[in-house]
PDB file of C-alpha atoms in Angstrom:
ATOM      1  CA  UNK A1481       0.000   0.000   0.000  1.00 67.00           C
ATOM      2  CA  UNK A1482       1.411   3.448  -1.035  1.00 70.00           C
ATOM      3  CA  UNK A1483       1.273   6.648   1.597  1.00 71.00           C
ATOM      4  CA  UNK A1484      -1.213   8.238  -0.802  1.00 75.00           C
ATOM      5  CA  UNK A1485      -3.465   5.319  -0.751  1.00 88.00           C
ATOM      6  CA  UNK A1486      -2.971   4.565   3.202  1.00 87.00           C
ATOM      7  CA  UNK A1487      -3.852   8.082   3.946  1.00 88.00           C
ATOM      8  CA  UNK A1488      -7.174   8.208   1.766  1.00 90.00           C
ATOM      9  CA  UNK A1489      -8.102   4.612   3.165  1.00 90.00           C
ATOM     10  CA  UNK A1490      -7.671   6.523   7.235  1.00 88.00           C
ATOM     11  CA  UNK A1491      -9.755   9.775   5.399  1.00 88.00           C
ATOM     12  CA  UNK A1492     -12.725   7.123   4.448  1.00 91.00           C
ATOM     13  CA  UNK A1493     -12.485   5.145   7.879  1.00 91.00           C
ATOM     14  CA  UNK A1494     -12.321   8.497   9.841  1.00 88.00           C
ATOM     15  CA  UNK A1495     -15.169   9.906   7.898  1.00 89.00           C
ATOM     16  CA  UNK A1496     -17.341   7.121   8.000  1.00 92.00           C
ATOM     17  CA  UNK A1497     -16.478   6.427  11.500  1.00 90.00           C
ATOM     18  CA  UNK A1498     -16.071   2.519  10.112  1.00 93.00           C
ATOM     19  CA  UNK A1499     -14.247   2.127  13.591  1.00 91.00           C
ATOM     20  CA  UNK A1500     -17.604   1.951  15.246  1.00 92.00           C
ATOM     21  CA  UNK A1501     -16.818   3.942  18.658  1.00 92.00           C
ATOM     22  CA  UNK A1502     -19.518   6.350  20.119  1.00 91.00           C
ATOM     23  CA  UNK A1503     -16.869   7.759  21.607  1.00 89.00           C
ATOM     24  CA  UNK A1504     -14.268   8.718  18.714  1.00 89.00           C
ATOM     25  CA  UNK A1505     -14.101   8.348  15.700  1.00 88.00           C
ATOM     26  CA  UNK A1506     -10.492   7.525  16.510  1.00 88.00           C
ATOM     27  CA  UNK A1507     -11.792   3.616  17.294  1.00 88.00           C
ATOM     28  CA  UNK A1508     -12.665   1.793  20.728  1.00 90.00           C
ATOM     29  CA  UNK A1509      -8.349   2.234  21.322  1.00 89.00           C
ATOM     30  CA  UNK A1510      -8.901   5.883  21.632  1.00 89.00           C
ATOM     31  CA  UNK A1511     -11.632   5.590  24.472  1.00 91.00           C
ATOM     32  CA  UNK A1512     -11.317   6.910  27.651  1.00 90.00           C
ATOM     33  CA  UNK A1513     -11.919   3.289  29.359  1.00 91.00           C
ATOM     34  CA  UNK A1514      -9.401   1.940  27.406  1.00 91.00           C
ATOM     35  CA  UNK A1515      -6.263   4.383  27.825  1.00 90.00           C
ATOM     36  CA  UNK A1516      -6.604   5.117  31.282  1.00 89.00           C
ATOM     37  CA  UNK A1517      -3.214   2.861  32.638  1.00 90.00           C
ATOM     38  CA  UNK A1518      -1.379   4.124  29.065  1.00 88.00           C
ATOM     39  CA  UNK A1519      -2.876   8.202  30.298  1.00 88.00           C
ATOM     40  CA  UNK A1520      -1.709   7.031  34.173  1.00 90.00           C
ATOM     41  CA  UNK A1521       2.240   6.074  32.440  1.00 91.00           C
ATOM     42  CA  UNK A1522       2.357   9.475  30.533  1.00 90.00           C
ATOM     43  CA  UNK A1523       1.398  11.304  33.445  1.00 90.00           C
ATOM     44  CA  UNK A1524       4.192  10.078  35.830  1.00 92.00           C
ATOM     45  CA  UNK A1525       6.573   9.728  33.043  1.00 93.00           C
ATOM     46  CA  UNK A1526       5.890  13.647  31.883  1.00 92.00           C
ATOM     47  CA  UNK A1527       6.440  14.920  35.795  1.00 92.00           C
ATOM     48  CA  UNK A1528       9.874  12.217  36.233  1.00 94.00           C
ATOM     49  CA  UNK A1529      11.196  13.645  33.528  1.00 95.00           C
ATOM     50  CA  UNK A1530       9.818  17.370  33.868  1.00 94.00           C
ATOM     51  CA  UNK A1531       8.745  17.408  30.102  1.00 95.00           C
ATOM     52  CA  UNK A1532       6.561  20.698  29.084  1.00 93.00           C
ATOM     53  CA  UNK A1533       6.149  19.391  25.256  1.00 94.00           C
ATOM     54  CA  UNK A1534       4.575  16.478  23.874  1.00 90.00           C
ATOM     55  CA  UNK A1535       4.449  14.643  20.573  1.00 91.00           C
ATOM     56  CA  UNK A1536       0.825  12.600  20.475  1.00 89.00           C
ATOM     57  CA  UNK A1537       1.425  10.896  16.501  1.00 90.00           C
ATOM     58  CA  UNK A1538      -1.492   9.202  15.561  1.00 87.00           C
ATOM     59  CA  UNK A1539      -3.517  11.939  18.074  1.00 85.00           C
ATOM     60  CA  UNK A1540      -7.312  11.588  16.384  1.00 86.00           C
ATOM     61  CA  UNK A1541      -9.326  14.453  17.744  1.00 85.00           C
ATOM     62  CA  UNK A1542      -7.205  14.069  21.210  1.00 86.00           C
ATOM     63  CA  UNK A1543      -9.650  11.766  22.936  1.00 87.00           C
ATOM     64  CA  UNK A1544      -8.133  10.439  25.576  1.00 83.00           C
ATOM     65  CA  UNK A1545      -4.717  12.994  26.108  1.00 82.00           C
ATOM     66  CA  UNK A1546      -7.471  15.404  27.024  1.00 78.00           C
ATOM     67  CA  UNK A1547      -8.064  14.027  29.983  1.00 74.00           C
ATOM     68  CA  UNK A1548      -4.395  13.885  31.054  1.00 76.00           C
ATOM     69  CA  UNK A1549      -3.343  15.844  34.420  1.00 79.00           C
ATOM     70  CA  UNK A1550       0.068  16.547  33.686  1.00 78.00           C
ATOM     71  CA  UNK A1551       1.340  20.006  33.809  1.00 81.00           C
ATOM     72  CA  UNK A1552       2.380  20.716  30.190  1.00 87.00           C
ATOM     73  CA  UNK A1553       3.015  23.685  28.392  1.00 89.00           C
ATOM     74  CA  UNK A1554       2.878  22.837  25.045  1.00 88.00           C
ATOM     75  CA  UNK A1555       0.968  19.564  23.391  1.00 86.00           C
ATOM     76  CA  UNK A1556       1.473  18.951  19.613  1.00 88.00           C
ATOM     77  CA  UNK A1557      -0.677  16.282  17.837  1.00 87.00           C
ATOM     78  CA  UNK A1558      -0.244  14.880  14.752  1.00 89.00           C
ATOM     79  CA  UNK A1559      -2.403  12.011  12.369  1.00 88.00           C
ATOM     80  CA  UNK A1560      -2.506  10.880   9.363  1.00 87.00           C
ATOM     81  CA  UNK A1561      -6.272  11.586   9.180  1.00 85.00           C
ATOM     82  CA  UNK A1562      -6.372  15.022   6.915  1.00 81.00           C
ATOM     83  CA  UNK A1563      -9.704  16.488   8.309  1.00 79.00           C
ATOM     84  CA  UNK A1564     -10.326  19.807   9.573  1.00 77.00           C
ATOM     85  CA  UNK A1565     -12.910  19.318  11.880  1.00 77.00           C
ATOM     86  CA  UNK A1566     -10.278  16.753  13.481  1.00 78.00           C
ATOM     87  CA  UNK A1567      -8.329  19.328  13.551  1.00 81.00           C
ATOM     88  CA  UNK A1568     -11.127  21.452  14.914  1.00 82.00           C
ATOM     89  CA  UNK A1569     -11.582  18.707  17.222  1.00 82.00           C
ATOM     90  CA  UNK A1570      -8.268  18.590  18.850  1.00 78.00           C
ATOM     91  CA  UNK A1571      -7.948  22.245  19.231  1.00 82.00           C
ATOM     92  CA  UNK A1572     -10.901  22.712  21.262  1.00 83.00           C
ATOM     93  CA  UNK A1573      -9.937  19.356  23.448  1.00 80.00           C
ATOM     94  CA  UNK A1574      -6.357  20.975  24.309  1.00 80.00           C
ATOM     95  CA  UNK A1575      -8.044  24.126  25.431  1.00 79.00           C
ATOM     96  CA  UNK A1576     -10.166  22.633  27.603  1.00 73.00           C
ATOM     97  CA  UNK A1577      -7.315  20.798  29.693  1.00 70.00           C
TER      98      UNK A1577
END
């Protein structure tokens, strides 16, 4: 599969939601339920190392890194979905934390 066609396959899945979550269209592996001991890791691994950036690649809308208590300054995402109410989606999620 080429990078053109892998990203257009991800733009249909994303649009159509063919993952199937309520939740996100990210899929059931973005939900809340199932990322809190990964969000629980990133938190104590962001304070033991005293990181103020992070990379999320493969971020969706930002789900589930919304939720995350750590004290950072600066939160980047990046997916290979090309959609700007993802986008949209993400912004308004980092704002929030």
């Amino acid at each position: 599969m080429t990078d053109g066609s892998r990203i257009t396959r991800f733009n249909a899945i994303y649009s159509a939601n063919e993952w199937n979550s309520e939740e996100t269209r990210s899929g059931r592996g973005s939900e809340l339920s199932c990322t809190q001991h990964v969000m629980r890791i990133v938190d104590v691994a962001v304070i033991f190392t005293r990181a103020r950036t992070l990379l999320d690649a493969g971020c969706g809308e930002g789900n589930w890194l919304a939720g995350a208590k750590v004290p950072l300054n600066h939160i980047y995402g990046a997916d290979i979905v090309d959609d700007r109410a993802l986008q949209q989606q993400w912004e308004q999620r980092m704002r929030k934390r």
